[in-house]
Amino acid sequence: MTSPHINVLRAVDATGVNVAIHDHELFESPIRSPQDFADALGYQLSRITKAVFLRSKSSGHYAVAVCAMDRKLDFAAIADGLHQSTRMEVASAEELDRVVGYPKNGVSPLGLPSDVAVVVDEALLAESTVLIGGGAAGVELELAPADLVWASGARVAQIGVTS
């Protein structure tokens, strides 16, 4: 069984939020895409999130933006939501590893260094629960969106647009 990253587990323990852990390897059908994962759970794709590790083009500040898989990220809105004067861009896999220690396909908004900001798309607040990366590939955490915002110290903004 794949476990969440230790930093994610520590964040869950420290905040006391209620989570369910989902290991892709334990499903009967292979999980090769977010839609496969949603189908295996019987959920809408809007409950499965993507977390993208970003950096400010000029200031070098880092952030994680979280929105549903069926939406696109609006990079200008992310910068506004984070009160950045410059546009945000996707950081490299090397930066992700160096700054956070999560793999490209396992980015989590939990367990981040304190100087990495988190912004969550406000559309996620309409869901009963959402699924976020566990800091390791193939493992997700399910939790209430309000708990996600609280546990990650996230700002909420309209950062996703319909694909």
Tab-separated table of C-alpha atoms in Angstrom:
chain	number	residue	atom	x	y	z
A	1	MET	CA	0.000	0.000	0.000
A	2	THR	CA	1.235	3.456	-0.904
A	3	SER	CA	1.227	5.935	1.967
A	4	PRO	CA	0.912	9.691	1.869
A	5	HIS	CA	4.137	11.672	2.243
A	6	ILE	CA	5.234	12.056	5.870
A	7	ASN	CA	4.767	15.848	5.657
A	8	VAL	CA	1.159	15.363	4.592
A	9	LEU	CA	0.546	12.915	7.434
A	10	ARG	CA	2.085	15.359	9.913
A	11	ALA	CA	-0.162	18.160	8.630
A	12	VAL	CA	-3.240	15.958	8.988
A	13	ASP	CA	-2.226	14.979	12.521
A	14	ALA	CA	-1.417	18.573	13.500
A	15	THR	CA	-4.715	19.973	12.253
A	16	GLY	CA	-6.921	17.051	13.252
A	17	VAL	CA	-8.906	17.150	10.014
A	18	ASN	CA	-10.804	14.025	9.065
A	19	VAL	CA	-9.437	12.384	5.910
A	20	ALA	CA	-9.934	9.137	4.033
A	21	ILE	CA	-6.880	7.793	2.219
A	22	HIS	CA	-7.349	6.247	-1.232
A	23	ASP	CA	-4.524	4.142	-2.697
A	24	HIS	CA	-4.895	3.688	-6.460
A	25	GLU	CA	-3.342	0.206	-6.256
A	26	LEU	CA	-6.243	-1.077	-4.140
A	27	PHE	CA	-8.939	-0.486	-6.783
A	28	GLU	CA	-10.116	-3.394	-8.953
A	29	SER	CA	-9.617	-1.446	-12.181
A	30	PRO	CA	-6.338	0.284	-12.988
A	31	ILE	CA	-6.291	4.034	-12.297
A	32	ARG	CA	-4.610	5.637	-15.309
A	33	SER	CA	-6.359	8.998	-15.311
A	34	PRO	CA	-8.363	11.313	-13.057
A	35	GLN	CA	-11.519	10.103	-14.828
A	36	ASP	CA	-10.625	6.486	-13.982
A	37	PHE	CA	-10.262	7.519	-10.347
A	38	ALA	CA	-13.587	9.382	-10.327
A	39	ASP	CA	-15.307	6.418	-11.981
A	40	ALA	CA	-13.795	3.947	-9.478
A	41	LEU	CA	-15.235	6.031	-6.628
A	42	GLY	CA	-18.538	6.772	-8.367
A	43	TYR	CA	-17.817	10.527	-8.125
A	44	GLN	CA	-18.038	13.424	-10.520
A	45	LEU	CA	-14.697	14.628	-11.907
A	46	SER	CA	-15.376	17.988	-10.219
A	47	ARG	CA	-14.454	16.386	-6.863
A	48	ILE	CA	-11.015	15.239	-8.038
A	49	THR	CA	-8.478	18.049	-7.798
A	50	LYS	CA	-5.205	19.002	-9.350
A	51	ALA	CA	-2.599	20.826	-7.317
A	52	VAL	CA	-0.069	22.744	-9.383
A	53	PHE	CA	3.213	24.016	-7.964
A	54	LEU	CA	3.833	27.555	-9.183
A	55	ARG	CA	6.390	30.316	-8.892
A	56	SER	CA	6.107	34.058	-9.334
A	57	LYS	CA	7.860	35.163	-12.520
A	58	SER	CA	9.689	38.003	-10.781
A	59	SER	CA	9.713	37.529	-7.022
A	60	GLY	CA	10.592	33.849	-6.802
A	61	HIS	CA	7.715	33.173	-4.382
A	62	TYR	CA	6.122	29.734	-4.610
A	63	ALA	CA	2.502	28.664	-4.367
A	64	VAL	CA	0.223	25.701	-4.904
A	65	ALA	CA	-3.023	26.265	-6.787
A	66	VAL	CA	-5.843	23.741	-6.328
A	67	CYS	CA	-8.851	23.336	-8.594
A	68	ALA	CA	-11.052	20.575	-9.985
A	69	MET	CA	-9.722	18.415	-12.794
A	70	ASP	CA	-12.553	19.519	-15.056
A	71	ARG	CA	-11.481	23.178	-14.836
A	72	LYS	CA	-8.486	25.118	-16.170
A	73	LEU	CA	-6.328	27.324	-13.983
A	74	ASP	CA	-6.484	31.081	-14.625
A	75	PHE	CA	-2.926	32.211	-13.901
A	76	ALA	CA	-3.818	35.910	-13.723
A	77	ALA	CA	-6.563	35.126	-11.180
A	78	ILE	CA	-4.102	33.058	-9.155
A	79	ALA	CA	-1.700	36.013	-8.971
A	80	ASP	CA	-4.598	38.260	-7.915
A	81	GLY	CA	-5.761	35.723	-5.322
A	82	LEU	CA	-2.261	35.599	-3.874
A	83	HIS	CA	-1.819	39.377	-4.066
A	84	GLN	CA	1.150	38.949	-6.398
A	85	SER	CA	1.963	41.807	-8.724
A	86	THR	CA	3.387	39.447	-11.336
A	87	ARG	CA	1.965	36.456	-13.121
A	88	MET	CA	2.522	32.989	-11.787
A	89	GLU	CA	3.989	30.168	-13.889
A	90	VAL	CA	4.411	26.438	-13.421
A	91	ALA	CA	7.611	25.725	-11.501
A	92	SER	CA	9.999	23.021	-12.663
A	93	ALA	CA	10.013	19.473	-11.342
A	94	GLU	CA	13.440	20.214	-9.879
A	95	GLU	CA	12.039	23.176	-7.930
A	96	LEU	CA	9.139	21.053	-6.740
A	97	ASP	CA	11.537	18.420	-5.430
A	98	ARG	CA	13.945	20.941	-3.891
A	99	VAL	CA	11.346	23.195	-2.231
A	100	VAL	CA	8.600	20.740	-1.322
A	101	GLY	CA	9.863	17.188	-1.835
A	102	TYR	CA	6.730	15.936	-3.597
A	103	PRO	CA	6.719	14.154	-6.974
A	104	LYS	CA	5.165	15.789	-10.033
A	105	ASN	CA	2.110	13.511	-9.879
A	106	GLY	CA	1.661	13.721	-6.125
A	107	VAL	CA	1.596	17.417	-5.278
A	108	SER	CA	-0.396	18.101	-2.128
A	109	PRO	CA	-1.575	21.414	-0.701
A	110	LEU	CA	-0.864	19.970	2.761
A	111	GLY	CA	2.491	19.706	4.503
A	112	LEU	CA	4.125	22.544	2.591
A	113	PRO	CA	6.850	24.850	3.892
A	114	SER	CA	5.312	27.914	5.554
A	115	ASP	CA	6.516	30.251	2.801
A	116	VAL	CA	4.613	28.349	0.077
A	117	ALA	CA	1.169	29.904	-0.318
A	118	VAL	CA	-1.935	27.891	-1.200
A	119	VAL	CA	-4.918	29.135	-3.166
A	120	VAL	CA	-8.054	27.010	-3.621
A	121	ASP	CA	-10.654	27.528	-6.330
A	122	GLU	CA	-13.886	28.686	-4.737
A	123	ALA	CA	-15.915	26.255	-6.896
A	124	LEU	CA	-14.526	23.392	-4.773
A	125	LEU	CA	-16.421	24.717	-1.745
A	126	ALA	CA	-19.667	23.528	-3.341
A	127	GLU	CA	-18.567	19.877	-3.120
A	128	SER	CA	-19.289	17.655	-0.112
A	129	THR	CA	-15.736	16.291	-0.196
A	130	VAL	CA	-12.758	16.717	-2.514
A	131	LEU	CA	-9.776	14.519	-3.269
A	132	ILE	CA	-6.276	15.972	-3.129
A	133	GLY	CA	-2.830	14.566	-3.759
A	134	GLY	CA	-1.169	12.838	-0.848
A	135	GLY	CA	2.385	13.946	-1.581
A	136	ALA	CA	3.090	10.610	-3.275
A	137	ALA	CA	2.036	9.308	-6.683
A	138	GLY	CA	-1.057	7.106	-6.598
A	139	VAL	CA	-2.420	8.158	-3.215
A	140	GLU	CA	-5.149	10.716	-2.562
A	141	LEU	CA	-6.785	12.163	0.524
A	142	GLU	CA	-10.511	12.829	0.678
A	143	LEU	CA	-11.690	15.624	2.940
A	144	ALA	CA	-14.247	18.393	3.248
A	145	PRO	CA	-13.283	21.465	1.214
A	146	ALA	CA	-13.534	23.718	4.285
A	147	ASP	CA	-11.075	21.404	6.060
A	148	LEU	CA	-8.737	21.640	3.068
A	149	VAL	CA	-8.799	25.432	3.254
A	150	TRP	CA	-8.267	25.452	7.014
A	151	ALA	CA	-5.556	22.765	7.142
A	152	SER	CA	-3.568	24.294	4.279
A	153	GLY	CA	-4.029	27.923	5.343
A	154	ALA	CA	-5.312	28.560	1.836
A	155	ARG	CA	-6.818	31.641	0.347
A	156	VAL	CA	-9.995	31.034	-1.631
A	157	ALA	CA	-10.427	32.733	-4.995
A	158	GLN	CA	-12.029	32.132	-8.342
A	159	ILE	CA	-8.965	30.637	-10.034
A	160	GLY	CA	-10.584	27.944	-12.172
A	161	VAL	CA	-12.481	28.347	-15.407
A	162	THR	CA	-14.684	25.797	-17.155
A	163	SER	CA	-12.665	23.771	-19.677
